[in-house]
């Protein structure tokens, strides 16, 4: 509340009136500096709100009416009113301020955007910590005994901040609205836990100094994607996060052989980023009175852009090259962290952009998602069933699961959305464990074919990760796959049957890997030295087993997002 009974000149005589100094400040700017006598004001912030006292509405004139004289000129050291022709027009939309008292600190009514500043800083604390840690890790990346523990401590600090944030916390930072959602917090915790395991593996088992700043930067962009509410900002951060691992893709400890893979990855991400940013920028600038086909075309371009980013079939050629040429840890960073983040960002952008409600015939978008998803699900599973090595088996399995998730999204139903998001999150975690195990098996086997004889713990971790990849019960991947296939069968019996066939093909591919690893048998079970990948696989398996026994805590945040998605789709 503004002080009543005093003005900026510390006078006590004219009490009882609420004074707004903004009008006086505006008039003080326009008055001549060489005025003397009755035309001089000796302090700004003295004007009465004449329109509040009640003569004229400032919205209907060039100035808010005559100022009220507060006494004879110089009678109490105040000026008389100026002539009408010399008075400046009042700023009608002046920001509310509280008048200053005598010798007191100046206060102001907090602006509604500034009020969310503290919340914005709190929400952005975890991504900012990881971004700053990435800069430090890059400076000390060659000192593994420093950068390894520092990266782990940074991830733990970010994990603590994210877990302590309440749901629906909102704020603003640099004119960007931020919000903590249940799904965003769940995905952030899973991503940070995955990054923690990847950093441990690289630090202890396969030192690669470029990986540490890359992993921290990827974590910062992923967490930023999950808290930003502007579709353009979400997509921009996502493209930045997808381009960051190029440094890890072009570097290997033993040999530089993946420059071509990194170049193709950069090309696909840049193309998808340009298409997506163009579609979102155009949709935000166009008025709503547009032909129906305009928004349909924009959504089609957006879907194609995300298909490029997700390496969906037929845009999977760079993913196949990455599978054979990229270090296992960098591959796990891409398919275990960035791919699930990309899919969640796709769902969030569809929710926040308002494109789907603007489309009269949503069935066209459903058909596009259904077609791309079905081709990716069946085609990826077919490629996985005949994969020549462990890496390609995992990569093609991820592509197949992403295709099935797109089919679940295409149903535009609660169970389909829940199943799609749950399946993608579990797929990323299990793919990380399998890829780390595959990398360990390749290093321990040397030029020979990878078998369990060289690293039995890593081989066992690969097998149990395959159970989660195919959604076998009682692991956490089962509820999501069950929801997707059930709703797909209700959506179209042929689609449901195709997803079942894709699951069977994935099972065939995983069984072939089991035979290749354990087919020759083990003369004796000897745990390899430094079984880092085996321990990480065991941790992931136990976490997925506990989540599968009690899936409510995992599915509830996803269900809340599905409800929000459906409300955005049908606002009325």
mmCIF file of N, CA and C in Angstrom, residues 65 72 77 142 144 154 172 179 188 262 295 299 309 345 354 361 372 415 436 444 449 452 478 492 505 511 528 542 567:
data_model
loop_
_atom_site.group_PDB
_atom_site.id
_atom_site.type_symbol
_atom_site.label_atom_id
_atom_site.label_comp_id
_atom_site.label_asym_id
_atom_site.label_seq_id
_atom_site.Cartn_x
_atom_site.Cartn_y
_atom_site.Cartn_z
ATOM 1 N N UNK A 65 -6.515 16.051 -17.480
ATOM 2 C CA UNK A 65 -7.265 17.134 -16.850
ATOM 3 C C UNK A 65 -6.354 18.034 -16.045
ATOM 4 N N UNK A 72 -0.682 28.406 -2.672
ATOM 5 C CA UNK A 72 -0.177 29.562 -3.394
ATOM 6 C C UNK A 72 1.276 29.317 -3.759
ATOM 7 N N UNK A 77 6.643 26.399 -0.403
ATOM 8 C CA UNK A 77 7.752 25.914 -1.220
ATOM 9 C C UNK A 77 7.297 24.957 -2.313
ATOM 10 N N UNK A 142 41.593 -33.522 -19.638
ATOM 11 C CA UNK A 142 42.688 -34.489 -19.733
ATOM 12 C C UNK A 142 43.183 -34.973 -18.380
ATOM 13 N N UNK A 144 41.944 -37.026 -15.743
ATOM 14 C CA UNK A 144 40.835 -37.924 -15.438
ATOM 15 C C UNK A 144 40.579 -38.036 -13.946
ATOM 16 N N UNK A 154 28.764 -33.137 -9.892
ATOM 17 C CA UNK A 154 27.852 -32.201 -10.554
ATOM 18 C C UNK A 154 26.520 -32.864 -10.870
ATOM 19 N N UNK A 172 10.070 -17.569 -14.404
ATOM 20 C CA UNK A 172 10.519 -16.987 -15.666
ATOM 21 C C UNK A 172 11.985 -16.632 -15.549
ATOM 22 N N UNK A 179 8.570 -24.237 -16.194
ATOM 23 C CA UNK A 179 7.586 -24.971 -15.401
ATOM 24 C C UNK A 179 8.102 -26.372 -15.113
ATOM 25 N N UNK A 188 13.787 -36.174 -16.029
ATOM 26 C CA UNK A 188 15.061 -35.576 -15.620
ATOM 27 C C UNK A 188 15.817 -36.485 -14.665
ATOM 28 N N UNK A 262 29.917 -38.894 -37.849
ATOM 29 C CA UNK A 262 29.596 -37.607 -37.237
ATOM 30 C C UNK A 262 29.076 -36.617 -38.271
ATOM 31 N N UNK A 295 -2.363 -25.592 -41.569
ATOM 32 C CA UNK A 295 -1.878 -26.175 -40.323
ATOM 33 C C UNK A 295 -1.576 -27.663 -40.485
ATOM 34 N N UNK A 299 2.071 -29.287 -39.484
ATOM 35 C CA UNK A 299 2.239 -30.460 -38.620
ATOM 36 C C UNK A 299 2.977 -31.565 -39.357
ATOM 37 N N UNK A 309 15.170 -36.478 -36.641
ATOM 38 C CA UNK A 309 15.921 -36.431 -35.386
ATOM 39 C C UNK A 309 15.903 -37.766 -34.658
ATOM 40 N N UNK A 345 10.184 -34.324 -26.039
ATOM 41 C CA UNK A 345 10.052 -32.973 -26.583
ATOM 42 C C UNK A 345 9.011 -32.929 -27.695
ATOM 43 N N UNK A 354 -0.320 -25.782 -29.869
ATOM 44 C CA UNK A 354 -1.688 -25.508 -30.288
ATOM 45 C C UNK A 354 -1.972 -25.842 -31.734
ATOM 46 N N UNK A 361 -9.265 -31.792 -39.518
ATOM 47 C CA UNK A 361 -9.157 -33.221 -39.809
ATOM 48 C C UNK A 361 -7.863 -33.759 -39.186
ATOM 49 N N UNK A 372 4.518 -43.790 -40.344
ATOM 50 C CA UNK A 372 5.945 -43.756 -39.990
ATOM 51 C C UNK A 372 6.236 -44.699 -38.830
ATOM 52 N N UNK A 415 -4.288 -44.305 -22.928
ATOM 53 C CA UNK A 415 -3.402 -45.479 -22.830
ATOM 54 C C UNK A 415 -2.284 -45.481 -23.864
ATOM 55 N N UNK A 436 26.785 -50.319 -23.180
ATOM 56 C CA UNK A 436 27.994 -50.377 -22.357
ATOM 57 C C UNK A 436 28.521 -51.804 -22.262
ATOM 58 N N UNK A 444 37.221 -56.598 -24.541
ATOM 59 C CA UNK A 444 37.839 -57.771 -23.914
ATOM 60 C C UNK A 444 38.086 -58.889 -24.926
ATOM 61 N N UNK A 449 35.373 -62.878 -31.965
ATOM 62 C CA UNK A 449 33.957 -62.572 -31.803
ATOM 63 C C UNK A 449 33.634 -62.444 -30.316
ATOM 64 N N UNK A 452 30.828 -64.685 -23.985
ATOM 65 C CA UNK A 452 30.789 -64.574 -22.529
ATOM 66 C C UNK A 452 32.066 -65.073 -21.877
ATOM 67 N N UNK A 478 7.220 -53.748 -19.385
ATOM 68 C CA UNK A 478 6.019 -54.485 -19.773
ATOM 69 C C UNK A 478 4.759 -53.624 -19.796
ATOM 70 N N UNK A 492 -6.811 -50.373 -34.697
ATOM 71 C CA UNK A 492 -6.898 -51.121 -35.956
ATOM 72 C C UNK A 492 -6.315 -52.498 -35.698
ATOM 73 N N UNK A 505 9.860 -60.452 -33.466
ATOM 74 C CA UNK A 505 11.136 -60.322 -34.166
ATOM 75 C C UNK A 505 12.238 -59.810 -33.235
ATOM 76 N N UNK A 511 17.421 -63.477 -28.690
ATOM 77 C CA UNK A 511 17.796 -64.882 -28.499
ATOM 78 C C UNK A 511 19.028 -65.241 -29.321
ATOM 79 N N UNK A 528 35.408 -61.068 -14.596
ATOM 80 C CA UNK A 528 36.503 -60.316 -15.189
ATOM 81 C C UNK A 528 36.969 -59.209 -14.240
ATOM 82 N N UNK A 542 17.892 -54.289 -11.535
ATOM 83 C CA UNK A 542 17.204 -54.225 -10.239
ATOM 84 C C UNK A 542 16.223 -53.052 -10.209
ATOM 85 N N UNK A 567 -6.374 -32.663 -23.004
ATOM 86 C CA UNK A 567 -7.068 -31.388 -22.798
ATOM 87 C C UNK A 567 -6.618 -30.357 -23.824
#
